[in-house]
Amino acid sequence: MKRKKLVAANWKMNLTLQEGEALISALLSGLPDQPTCDILIAPPFTHLQTALTQTRNSPIGVAAQHCHEQASGAYTGEVSAEMLKSLGIRFVITGHSERRQLFHEDDNRVRQKVDAIVRAGLTPIFCCGEPMEIREAGKQVEYVREQLKSGLFHLAPALFERVIIAYEPIWAIGTGQTATPEQAQEMHLAIRNEVADRYFSKAGEELRILYGGSVKADNAQSIFSMPDVDGSLVGGASLDADSFLKIIDAAC
Ligand code: PGA
């Protein structure tokens, strides 16, 4: 089956509201008329409403970078999946290595967030990926398999259908050191096979698996040419309209 490619921008904690608006305007004016791939941007919480308004009736969808696992309550500073849903958000990134490392979100917490996201009827973009020492030890597939098992594979098949996975080797994030297309392909195929084993082969075939980690305008094409790479989660290169448009072009 032919999976539609998806290019998602993870702005992280970058850009003021005005800078974000200017970036979205530049993207909207530079997009092809009818892009053949899906496009998402994930701005900070403070920019979501504006981003939704600006992108209404356009090919750009809006995702959140994070949510809390509870629906509501005394969690000062947090935002729930229910709240995001009430805004009109449909996608939430979870399990990003920066959340796991800097905010101590372990597998158990990531699983609870996945549950909260699907309970709200939204789509999780579930990030997984190994640190450098695990890759050097040649244990990356086992490592990612464990992340999938503990964070995702408890989902019933009907809920799993909604999931998007982003493979982001930690050593490639923000470092300029991209995985080779072959390294990405090897892991994506392993993930697809794991999913097919846990669920059924159709779930594996239909699952979109994005690659993330120093994707840029000049390496996107070779990564996207791999048969099991269905697009990308882009950090740094998504903050510049020209470079993100080139990545969209490579996917479309
Ligand atoms: P990067 O970030 O493209 O800047 O490496 C990717 C990500 O963290 O999602």
XYZ file of C-alpha atoms in Angstrom, residues 8 10 12 93-98 125-131 143-144 147 165-173 179 187-188 191 209-215 232-235:
43
model
C 6.096 17.671 10.772
C 8.835 20.626 15.864
C 10.489 23.266 20.363
C 3.989 14.682 20.109
C 4.936 12.474 23.030
C 7.979 10.554 24.234
C 10.402 13.052 22.697
C 13.926 12.408 23.982
C 14.162 15.973 25.301
C 3.207 11.126 17.436
C 5.210 8.688 19.519
C 8.955 9.352 19.552
C 11.504 6.634 20.164
C 15.230 6.310 19.573
C 18.470 5.200 21.144
C 21.404 7.098 22.666
C 16.261 -0.657 22.806
C 13.587 0.780 20.526
C 10.250 1.620 24.110
C 5.793 6.809 15.183
C 8.848 9.046 14.915
C 12.217 7.306 15.084
C 14.687 9.866 16.392
C 18.114 8.537 17.343
C 19.208 10.810 20.192
C 22.715 11.190 18.791
C 21.257 12.744 15.625
C 18.979 15.336 17.266
C 21.507 8.810 10.495
C 15.250 0.739 12.064
C 12.023 1.696 10.317
C 9.682 -1.079 13.843
C 7.054 6.078 10.584
C 8.839 9.425 10.478
C 12.572 9.876 10.789
C 13.870 12.728 12.953
C 17.359 13.971 13.702
C 19.160 16.719 11.769
C 16.953 16.448 8.683
C 10.126 13.423 8.971
C 9.907 15.223 12.287
C 12.071 18.296 11.741
C 13.474 20.520 14.479
